[in-house]
Coordinates of C-alpha atoms and ligand atoms in Angstrom, one line a residue:
M1 CA 46.6 40.5 38.5
I2 CA 43.0 40.4 38.9
L3 CA 41.1 39.0 41.3
L4 CA 37.7 37.2 41.8
R5 CA 35.2 38.3 44.8
Y6 CA 31.3 38.2 44.3
D7 CA 30.0 41.6 45.2
V8 CA 27.1 43.0 46.1
L9 CA 26.5 46.7 44.8
T10 CA 24.1 48.8 46.9
V11 CA 25.2 52.6 47.5
A12 CA 24.4 55.0 45.4
L13 CA 26.2 58.6 45.0
L14 CA 26.6 61.1 43.2
T15 CA 29.2 60.7 39.9
I16 CA 31.1 64.6 38.9
T17 CA 32.0 63.0 35.3
S18 CA 33.5 66.0 33.8
V19 CA 35.2 69.8 34.4
Q20 CA 34.1 72.8 33.6
A21 CA 35.3 74.5 37.3
F22 CA 37.7 72.9 40.2
W23 CA 36.9 72.9 43.4
S24 CA 38.2 72.5 46.6
S25 CA 36.8 74.3 49.8
N26 CA 34.8 73.2 52.6
Q27 CA 31.9 76.0 50.4
W28 CA 31.7 77.3 47.4
D29 CA 29.1 80.4 46.9
A30 CA 28.3 79.2 43.1
S31 CA 25.7 82.2 42.7
R32 CA 26.8 83.2 39.5
I33 CA 27.2 80.2 38.0
R34 CA 24.1 78.2 36.9
L35 CA 24.2 74.7 37.5
R36 CA 24.1 72.7 34.6
Q37 CA 24.6 69.3 35.4
F38 CA 25.5 65.8 37.3
D39 CA 25.4 62.2 36.8
L40 CA 24.0 61.2 39.3
T41 CA 24.1 57.6 38.7
Q42 CA 22.8 54.6 41.3
S43 CA 23.5 50.5 41.2
S44 CA 20.2 48.1 42.7
D45 CA 20.3 45.9 45.1
N46 CA 20.5 43.0 42.3
F47 CA 24.1 43.6 40.4
Y48 CA 25.8 40.4 40.9
R49 CA 29.0 40.4 39.0
I50 CA 32.8 39.1 38.7
N51 CA 34.4 41.9 40.4
D52 CA 38.6 42.2 39.9
A53 CA 39.6 42.6 43.6
V54 CA 39.3 42.0 47.1
D55 CA 37.5 44.4 49.0
G56 CA 40.2 46.7 50.7
P57 CA 43.0 45.5 53.3
N58 CA 42.1 42.4 55.4
E59 CA 45.2 43.2 57.9
T60 CA 46.1 46.9 58.7
I61 CA 48.6 49.1 56.8
T62 CA 51.8 51.2 58.8
D63 CA 54.4 52.6 57.4
E64 CA 56.8 49.7 57.8
T65 CA 58.1 50.1 54.8
T66 CA 62.5 49.4 54.6
E67 CA 63.1 47.0 57.1
Y68 CA 61.4 43.6 54.0
R69 CA 63.7 46.1 51.5
L70 CA 66.4 44.4 49.9
P71 CA 69.6 46.4 50.2
T72 CA 70.7 48.7 47.3
S73 CA 74.7 48.6 46.9
V74 CA 74.2 45.2 44.4
V75 CA 71.8 44.6 41.5
P76 CA 70.7 42.4 39.2
D77 CA 71.4 42.4 35.5
R78 CA 70.4 38.9 34.0
Y79 CA 69.3 35.8 35.3
V80 CA 70.2 32.2 34.0
I81 CA 67.6 29.7 35.0
T82 CA 67.9 25.8 34.8
L83 CA 64.3 23.9 36.4
I84 CA 63.9 20.5 36.3
P85 CA 60.5 19.4 37.9
N86 CA 59.3 16.2 39.2
L87 CA 55.5 15.3 39.1
D88 CA 56.0 11.6 39.0
D89 CA 57.7 10.5 41.9
G90 CA 55.4 11.4 44.8
N91 CA 57.5 14.0 46.1
F92 CA 56.9 17.5 44.2
T93 CA 60.5 18.2 43.9
F94 CA 62.4 20.0 42.0
I95 CA 65.7 21.5 40.7
G96 CA 67.1 24.4 40.7
A97 CA 70.3 26.8 40.0
V98 CA 70.5 30.3 39.2
E99 CA 73.5 32.3 37.9
I100 CA 72.7 36.1 38.4
T101 CA 75.2 38.7 36.8
L102 CA 75.4 41.8 39.2
N103 CA 76.0 45.5 39.2
V104 CA 77.6 46.6 42.1
T105 CA 76.6 50.2 42.8
N106 CA 78.2 50.1 46.5
A107 CA 81.3 49.1 48.0
T108 CA 79.9 46.2 49.8
N109 CA 81.1 42.4 50.5
S110 CA 78.1 41.4 50.5
I111 CA 75.5 40.2 48.5
T112 CA 71.4 39.5 49.4
V113 CA 68.7 37.5 47.6
H114 CA 64.7 36.4 48.0
A115 CA 64.3 33.0 48.5
N116 CA 61.7 31.5 50.5
D117 CA 60.9 27.2 50.9
L118 CA 63.8 26.5 49.0
E119 CA 66.4 24.4 49.8
I120 CA 69.9 26.0 48.5
D121 CA 72.5 24.0 48.5
D122 CA 74.9 25.6 50.3
E123 CA 78.5 24.4 49.1
S124 CA 77.0 25.1 45.3
V125 CA 77.1 29.1 46.6
S126 CA 79.5 31.3 44.5
V127 CA 80.7 34.6 43.5
H128 CA 82.7 35.0 40.4
R129 CA 84.2 38.2 39.4
L130 CA 84.0 38.3 35.8
I131 CA 86.7 40.9 34.8
D132 CA 89.0 38.9 35.4
E133 CA 87.2 35.3 35.9
V134 CA 88.3 34.9 40.0
D135 CA 86.3 32.9 41.9
L136 CA 85.5 34.9 45.3
V137 CA 86.1 33.2 48.8
V138 CA 82.7 32.6 50.3
L139 CA 82.7 33.5 53.7
G140 CA 79.5 33.4 54.8
L141 CA 75.4 31.9 54.3
S142 CA 73.6 33.9 55.7
P143 CA 69.1 33.2 55.7
D144 CA 66.8 35.5 57.3
T145 CA 63.7 33.4 56.8
G146 CA 60.9 35.7 58.3
R147 CA 62.4 38.4 55.6
H148 CA 62.8 35.4 53.0
F149 CA 66.6 37.0 52.5
F150 CA 69.9 34.6 51.8
T151 CA 73.0 37.0 52.5
V152 CA 76.2 35.2 51.1
T153 CA 79.5 37.6 52.5
V154 CA 82.1 37.1 50.6
S155 CA 86.2 37.7 51.7
E156 CA 86.8 41.0 49.8
G157 CA 84.6 44.2 48.3
L158 CA 82.9 44.5 46.0
V159 CA 83.6 47.2 43.2
V160 CA 81.2 49.8 42.2
G161 CA 81.3 49.0 38.6
Q162 CA 82.0 46.1 38.0
Q163 CA 80.1 43.0 37.5
Y164 CA 79.9 39.5 39.4
R165 CA 78.2 36.2 39.1
L166 CA 76.3 34.1 41.6
R167 CA 75.6 31.0 41.4
I168 CA 73.7 28.8 43.5
S169 CA 71.9 25.6 43.2
Y170 CA 69.1 24.3 45.3
T171 CA 66.0 22.1 45.8
G172 CA 62.4 23.8 45.7
H173 CA 59.0 22.6 46.3
L174 CA 55.5 22.2 44.1
R175 CA 53.6 23.4 46.7
E176 CA 49.3 22.7 46.8
D177 CA 48.5 26.7 47.9
M178 CA 48.3 28.2 43.9
G179 CA 51.7 30.4 44.9
G180 CA 55.3 30.6 42.9
F181 CA 55.6 27.2 41.1
Y182 CA 52.8 25.1 41.8
R183 CA 51.1 21.8 41.4
S184 CA 47.9 21.3 39.9
Y185 CA 46.2 18.5 38.1
Y186 CA 43.3 17.3 36.0
Y187 CA 41.3 14.5 35.3
V188 CA 41.0 12.3 31.9
G189 CA 38.8 9.7 33.2
T190 CA 40.0 8.1 36.0
E191 CA 43.3 9.2 35.1
K192 CA 45.2 12.2 37.1
R193 CA 47.2 14.4 35.3
W194 CA 49.4 16.4 36.6
L195 CA 50.8 19.6 35.7
A196 CA 53.6 22.2 37.2
S197 CA 52.3 26.6 37.0
T198 CA 53.3 29.4 38.5
Q199 CA 51.6 32.4 40.3
F200 CA 54.7 35.1 41.4
Q201 CA 53.1 38.2 41.9
P202 CA 53.5 40.2 43.8
T203 CA 56.1 38.1 46.0
N204 CA 56.4 34.4 44.9
A205 CA 59.1 34.2 42.2
R206 CA 61.3 33.7 45.6
R207 CA 59.7 30.4 45.7
A208 CA 61.2 29.4 42.8
F209 CA 64.6 30.3 42.2
P210 CA 67.1 33.1 44.7
C211 CA 66.3 36.8 43.2
F212 CA 65.9 40.1 43.7
D213 CA 62.2 40.0 44.3
E214 CA 61.1 43.8 44.1
P215 CA 59.9 45.0 40.5
G216 CA 61.6 47.7 40.2
L217 CA 64.7 45.4 39.5
K218 CA 64.2 44.7 36.1
A219 CA 66.6 42.3 34.3
I220 CA 67.2 39.7 31.5
F221 CA 66.1 36.4 32.0
K222 CA 67.3 33.2 29.7
V223 CA 65.4 29.6 31.1
S224 CA 65.5 26.4 30.6
I225 CA 63.4 23.8 31.8
G226 CA 63.5 19.9 32.1
V227 CA 60.7 17.8 31.6
D228 CA 59.5 14.7 31.3
F229 CA 58.3 12.3 28.1
G230 CA 55.0 13.6 27.3
R231 CA 54.7 17.1 28.7
H232 CA 56.4 20.3 27.0
A233 CA 57.0 23.4 28.8
L234 CA 56.0 26.6 28.0
A235 CA 58.2 30.7 29.3
N236 CA 57.9 33.7 28.4
M237 CA 60.2 33.5 25.6
P238 CA 60.0 30.8 22.9
V239 CA 61.5 27.8 22.5
E240 CA 65.3 28.2 21.3
S241 CA 66.0 25.1 21.1
I242 CA 64.7 21.7 22.1
D243 CA 67.2 18.3 23.3
V244 CA 66.5 14.8 25.3
D245 CA 69.5 14.0 28.2
A246 CA 69.9 9.9 26.6
E247 CA 70.8 9.2 30.2
S248 CA 67.9 10.4 32.4
G249 CA 65.4 11.4 29.1
I250 CA 64.8 14.2 29.9
V251 CA 63.6 17.0 27.2
W252 CA 65.2 20.0 27.6
H253 CA 63.0 23.1 26.4
H254 CA 65.5 26.3 26.6
F255 CA 63.7 29.5 26.4
Q256 CA 64.9 32.8 24.2
E257 CA 66.4 35.4 26.1
T258 CA 64.1 37.9 27.1
P259 CA 64.4 41.5 24.5
M260 CA 64.5 43.3 28.0
P261 CA 64.6 43.5 31.9
I262 CA 60.9 41.5 33.2
S263 CA 60.4 41.7 36.9
T264 CA 60.9 38.9 38.4
Y265 CA 56.9 39.0 39.3
L266 CA 56.1 38.7 35.8
I267 CA 58.4 35.6 35.2
A268 CA 56.6 32.6 34.5
F269 CA 56.8 28.8 33.3
V270 CA 53.8 25.7 33.1
V271 CA 54.4 22.3 32.8
S272 CA 51.8 20.3 31.4
D273 CA 50.9 17.8 28.8
F274 CA 48.1 20.7 27.3
S275 CA 46.5 20.8 24.4
N276 CA 47.0 24.3 22.0
L277 CA 44.8 26.5 19.4
S278 CA 46.1 28.8 17.5
S279 CA 45.7 31.8 15.3
S280 CA 46.7 31.2 11.6
D281 CA 49.8 32.9 11.8
G282 CA 51.2 31.1 15.3
F283 CA 51.5 34.2 17.3
Y284 CA 48.9 33.8 19.3
S285 CA 48.2 30.2 21.0
T286 CA 45.1 29.5 23.8
W287 CA 46.9 26.2 26.0
Q288 CA 44.2 24.0 27.9
R289 CA 42.9 20.6 28.1
E290 CA 42.9 18.3 25.1
A291 CA 39.1 18.2 26.0
A292 CA 38.8 21.7 26.4
V293 CA 40.3 23.5 23.4
G294 CA 37.1 24.0 21.0
Q295 CA 36.4 26.1 23.9
A296 CA 39.2 28.3 23.3
Q297 CA 38.7 29.7 20.1
Y298 CA 36.6 32.5 21.6
S299 CA 39.6 33.6 23.5
I300 CA 41.6 32.6 19.8
E301 CA 39.4 35.5 18.0
V302 CA 39.0 38.4 20.5
T303 CA 42.6 38.6 21.8
P304 CA 44.3 39.9 18.5
R305 CA 41.1 42.4 18.0
L306 CA 41.8 43.6 21.7
M307 CA 46.0 43.7 21.1
R308 CA 45.5 45.9 18.2
A309 CA 43.0 48.4 20.2
L310 CA 45.4 48.6 22.8
E311 CA 48.4 49.0 20.3
A312 CA 46.6 52.0 19.0
Y313 CA 45.5 53.9 21.3
T314 CA 49.2 53.2 23.2
G315 CA 50.7 54.2 20.0
Q316 CA 53.2 51.4 21.1
E317 CA 53.7 47.9 20.0
Y318 CA 53.4 44.8 21.6
F319 CA 57.4 43.6 22.0
L320 CA 57.2 39.8 22.2
P321 CA 57.4 37.6 19.8
K322 CA 54.3 35.6 20.5
L323 CA 51.0 35.4 23.2
D324 CA 50.5 32.3 24.4
Q325 CA 47.6 31.8 27.7
V326 CA 47.0 29.1 29.0
A327 CA 43.7 27.9 31.0
V328 CA 45.3 26.4 34.7
P329 CA 42.6 24.5 36.3
D330 CA 44.3 24.9 40.0
F331 CA 44.4 29.0 39.8
D332 CA 43.5 31.1 42.7
A333 CA 43.7 34.3 41.3
G334 CA 41.3 35.3 38.4
A335 CA 44.3 36.2 35.6
M336 CA 48.0 37.0 35.2
E337 CA 49.5 38.5 33.3
N338 CA 53.2 36.9 33.4
W339 CA 55.1 38.8 29.7
G340 CA 54.8 36.5 26.6
L341 CA 52.6 33.2 28.6
I342 CA 49.2 34.9 30.8
T343 CA 47.8 32.5 33.1
Y344 CA 44.1 32.7 33.8
R345 CA 41.2 30.2 36.2
E346 CA 40.1 28.4 33.7
Q347 CA 36.0 29.3 33.3
L348 CA 38.1 32.7 33.0
I349 CA 39.2 31.8 29.1
L350 CA 37.3 29.3 28.3
Y351 CA 33.6 30.0 26.1
V352 CA 31.0 27.5 25.1
E353 CA 28.7 29.4 22.4
G354 CA 25.3 28.2 23.5
V355 CA 26.3 26.7 27.0
S356 CA 27.9 29.3 28.3
R357 CA 26.2 32.5 29.6
A358 CA 26.5 36.0 28.1
M359 CA 28.3 37.5 30.8
D360 CA 30.6 34.7 30.4
K361 CA 31.5 35.9 27.3
Q362 CA 31.9 39.5 28.8
N363 CA 34.8 37.7 31.3
V364 CA 36.9 36.5 28.7
A365 CA 36.7 39.7 26.8
T366 CA 37.1 41.6 29.8
I367 CA 39.5 39.7 31.2
I368 CA 41.9 39.4 28.3
A369 CA 41.3 43.1 27.9
H370 CA 42.6 43.9 31.8
E371 CA 45.3 41.6 31.1
L372 CA 46.7 42.9 27.9
A373 CA 46.4 46.0 29.0
H374 CA 49.6 45.2 31.9
K375 CA 51.3 44.8 28.7
W376 CA 52.3 48.7 29.1
F377 CA 51.1 49.2 32.5
G378 CA 53.4 47.2 34.8
N379 CA 55.0 45.1 32.0
L380 CA 56.6 47.3 29.9
V381 CA 55.9 50.9 32.1
S382 CA 56.9 49.8 36.3
P383 CA 56.1 50.4 39.7
K384 CA 59.2 51.6 41.3
W385 CA 57.6 49.8 44.7
W386 CA 54.5 47.8 45.3
K387 CA 53.4 51.2 46.7
Y388 CA 52.6 52.2 43.4
L389 CA 50.2 49.1 42.5
W390 CA 47.3 51.3 41.0
L391 CA 49.6 52.6 38.5
N392 CA 49.0 48.8 37.5
E393 CA 45.9 48.2 38.1
G394 CA 43.8 51.0 37.6
F395 CA 45.3 51.5 34.3
A396 CA 43.8 47.5 33.5
T397 CA 40.8 48.2 35.1
F398 CA 40.2 51.2 33.0
F399 CA 40.8 49.6 30.1
E400 CA 39.5 46.5 30.9
Y401 CA 36.2 48.3 29.8
F402 CA 37.5 50.9 27.4
T403 CA 39.0 49.3 25.1
T404 CA 36.7 46.1 25.3
A405 CA 34.3 48.5 24.9
S406 CA 36.0 49.5 21.2
V407 CA 36.1 46.0 19.4
E408 CA 32.9 44.8 21.3
T409 CA 30.6 47.6 20.6
S410 CA 27.4 45.9 21.8
W411 CA 27.7 45.5 25.3
R412 CA 27.8 49.4 26.7
L413 CA 31.0 48.6 28.7
D414 CA 32.0 52.3 29.0
H415 CA 28.1 52.4 30.7
Q416 CA 29.0 49.1 32.5
F417 CA 32.2 50.9 34.4
V418 CA 29.9 52.9 36.3
P419 CA 27.8 50.3 38.5
Y420 CA 30.6 48.0 38.5
A421 CA 34.2 49.6 39.0
V422 CA 33.3 53.3 39.6
Q423 CA 30.1 52.4 42.9
S424 CA 32.2 49.4 43.6
A425 CA 35.0 51.3 44.8
L426 CA 32.6 54.5 46.1
S427 CA 31.6 51.4 48.2
S428 CA 34.8 50.1 49.7
D429 CA 36.5 53.8 50.3
S430 CA 33.6 54.3 52.3
L431 CA 34.7 52.7 55.1
Q432 CA 37.0 53.9 58.1
S433 CA 39.6 50.7 57.2
S434 CA 40.1 52.4 53.5
H435 CA 43.4 52.9 52.2
P436 CA 45.2 55.7 50.4
M437 CA 45.8 54.5 46.3
T438 CA 49.4 55.7 47.2
V439 CA 50.1 53.5 50.5
D440 CA 53.4 52.9 52.7
V441 CA 53.8 48.5 51.9
G442 CA 56.5 46.6 53.1
S443 CA 55.7 42.4 54.4
P444 CA 54.5 40.3 51.9
N445 CA 51.4 40.2 53.9
E446 CA 51.0 43.9 53.9
I447 CA 51.8 44.0 50.0
S448 CA 48.4 41.4 49.2
A449 CA 46.3 43.0 51.4
I450 CA 46.7 46.5 48.7
F451 CA 45.4 44.3 45.7
S452 CA 42.2 45.6 46.8
T453 CA 39.5 47.6 45.3
V454 CA 40.6 51.1 46.1
S455 CA 43.3 49.8 43.7
Y456 CA 41.5 48.2 41.3
S457 CA 38.2 50.2 40.8
K458 CA 38.8 53.6 42.6
A459 CA 42.2 54.0 40.5
G460 CA 40.5 53.3 37.2
S461 CA 37.6 55.5 38.6
V462 CA 39.9 58.2 38.8
I463 CA 42.0 57.9 35.3
R464 CA 38.4 57.6 33.6
M465 CA 37.8 61.4 35.8
I466 CA 40.7 63.2 34.9
E467 CA 40.4 61.5 31.2
H468 CA 36.7 63.6 31.0
C469 CA 38.6 66.6 32.8
L470 CA 41.0 67.2 29.8
T471 CA 39.3 65.3 27.0
P472 CA 39.8 62.2 25.7
E473 CA 42.1 62.9 23.2
T474 CA 44.5 65.1 24.9
F475 CA 44.7 62.0 27.6
R476 CA 44.8 59.3 24.9
Q477 CA 48.4 61.4 23.9
G478 CA 49.6 62.3 27.3
I479 CA 49.1 58.2 27.8
S480 CA 51.4 57.4 24.5
Q481 CA 54.1 59.5 26.1
Y482 CA 54.1 58.6 29.0
V483 CA 55.0 54.7 27.9
A484 CA 56.7 55.6 25.4
N485 CA 58.8 58.9 27.8
H486 CA 59.2 55.2 31.0
G487 CA 59.3 51.8 28.7
N488 CA 61.7 49.0 30.1
Q489 CA 62.1 51.8 32.8
T490 CA 60.1 51.9 36.6
S491 CA 57.4 54.7 37.3
E492 CA 55.9 56.8 40.1
P493 CA 52.9 58.5 39.7
D494 CA 54.6 62.3 39.3
Y495 CA 55.9 61.0 35.9
L496 CA 52.0 60.1 35.2
F497 CA 50.7 63.2 36.6
R498 CA 53.8 64.9 34.9
A499 CA 53.2 63.5 31.4
L500 CA 49.4 64.5 31.1
Q501 CA 50.1 68.1 32.3
E502 CA 53.0 68.6 29.5
Q503 CA 49.9 67.3 26.9
Y504 CA 47.3 69.5 28.4
E505 CA 49.8 72.6 28.3
N506 CA 50.0 71.8 25.0
E507 CA 46.8 71.7 23.9
V508 CA 45.2 74.4 26.2
E509 CA 46.5 78.0 26.2
S510 CA 46.1 78.7 29.6
P511 CA 45.1 75.1 32.1
E512 CA 42.7 75.7 34.1
F513 CA 44.2 73.2 36.9
D514 CA 47.2 71.2 37.1
V515 CA 46.9 67.7 37.1
K516 CA 49.3 67.0 39.9
T517 CA 47.8 69.1 42.4
V518 CA 44.0 67.5 41.7
L519 CA 45.3 63.9 41.7
D520 CA 47.4 63.5 44.5
T521 CA 44.2 64.9 46.6
W522 CA 42.8 61.7 45.1
S523 CA 46.0 58.9 45.7
T524 CA 47.5 60.2 48.4
Q525 CA 44.7 60.3 51.1
K526 CA 41.8 57.6 51.2
G527 CA 37.7 58.2 51.0
Y528 CA 36.3 60.9 49.0
P529 CA 33.8 63.7 49.5
V530 CA 30.5 63.3 49.1
I531 CA 29.2 66.5 47.9
T532 CA 25.8 68.7 48.9
V533 CA 24.6 71.3 46.9
S534 CA 21.6 73.5 47.8
R535 CA 19.9 76.5 45.9
N536 CA 18.7 79.5 47.2
Y537 CA 16.0 80.2 44.2
S538 CA 15.1 83.5 46.0
Q539 CA 18.6 84.8 46.0
G540 CA 20.0 83.5 43.1
Q541 CA 22.4 81.6 44.9
T542 CA 24.3 77.9 45.4
I543 CA 25.8 76.5 47.6
V544 CA 28.6 73.9 47.4
R545 CA 30.1 72.2 50.5
Q546 CA 31.8 68.7 50.7
E547 CA 32.5 66.8 53.6
R548 CA 34.2 63.1 53.7
F549 CA 31.9 60.5 52.8
L550 CA 31.0 57.7 55.5
R551 CA 28.9 54.6 55.6
N552 CA 28.7 55.4 58.5
M553 CA 28.0 59.2 58.7
S554 CA 27.0 59.1 62.4
E555 CA 30.3 57.6 63.1
S556 CA 32.9 59.8 63.9
P557 CA 36.6 59.2 61.8
T558 CA 39.2 57.9 63.1
D559 CA 41.5 60.3 61.9
T560 CA 41.9 63.6 62.9
R561 CA 42.7 64.8 58.6
D562 CA 41.0 67.7 57.4
Y563 CA 40.2 65.6 54.5
K564 CA 39.4 68.4 50.9
W565 CA 39.8 67.0 47.6
W566 CA 40.0 69.1 44.1
V567 CA 36.6 68.0 42.8
P568 CA 35.7 68.5 39.2
L569 CA 32.3 70.7 38.3
T570 CA 29.8 70.6 35.9
Y571 CA 27.6 73.3 35.7
Ligands
LIG601 ZN1 45.4 43.3 36.6

């Protein structure tokens, strides 16, 4: 996901960009080594741009990690979802039904799923044992609205290794708050045209269908959506068939099943009367208001070029049979990387030559690159839990600049990375209230709070730092191996560090550092060091010191941790 915020960058700091030696003591005598290069970068007071994250956590992050997690005895294998949104009766509800095929990993007699703001038809809830086609007796239904849990208790134990099917019918609400399955509108003249779109990341798929709404619990999805005549539906996959219910007039769009397991937060639907502009091969389409079709030309032209650049970099092709991108009139975030159906705030995908600013064009390209990068980092290799969100957003921020730099070569986005990403990270991460890149989170509010400059820009900057340490090609090959090893699975930072280390050891006879040792100090601690270099010319001595940088250095730190980082120094 990309978020929006205007930011002023005012901090001038040392940025150390490549390595000749690693150093992590408080004081280092470098008298024998000639100091060669530091890359000093300073941003101006006048830099304004659309930033990609909110600035730091907006609430205290605690260690509350398990209370909000689902039990692990039962996990999803496959969802079949049926939805009928009603945009015209003034009530803005939708009728839904879900069938979840379940695998049992530990004996239990209850199944707990997430559900939020859904009116579940208690009579409809059933649990079916697949091996002998027997319906189990449902003993009780227990909603826990605080944690968005819905627990179904059955009369007999679910057997490890067997599959069951949970069925639930319900009514949901097309809300106005741009979360879950929500409603939006635009005008044609004085006529109000309604549409429905989705925003599930991080914890709002549960507002659209009962589900195991955690990023690590990936499953296959098959979706059908019934719409009124005059509208059409889009989902992650292409339409497999369309049929019309003669009695109700509902037009059913049955979508192909996903070819791989997908995290719930990446599922999406759009029901609208939008028009599309497509690439000549029909693979890429952008969907928008009819009046805005001409404004999609640049996105249709640049998207395939960005995709090819990312495929070449990762060594892995994009996997779905189509890519739709939708310009949504009401959209809370900047854009959302739903697999096969990326949604954008209108002005971040549409561009009018001669009217829009040059910066608008750059935003279109970089935000598309950001969302496409998620196809590998987040969608294919998904975080085990939200505490590793930086694995998604750090890489998306990194490629947002460096992939676009390889496609739009005159914009110098590789240089822009420093003022826009590194400096904004330094600014945000210099506060006492900052958080580590890897941070324990539990409740939906805690999870939302880490969609922050640290998870985006600091993580992107640390990724760039290790790229410089390893050299770009060694880094690229390590990343390619990481994606190959963990595709269609879930990941944590150690998997990334291991892949990079292995590639480094393949390339270098005597490695000078250990990737995990270095990156643990950057990813598990908040803040960063300010480096002070003192040279004594008469004695031919250089003293290098590190200490945690706080925006207000006279303020005493709020914790007693002895902060030290492994710092790459170029000399
Ligand atoms: Zn993102």
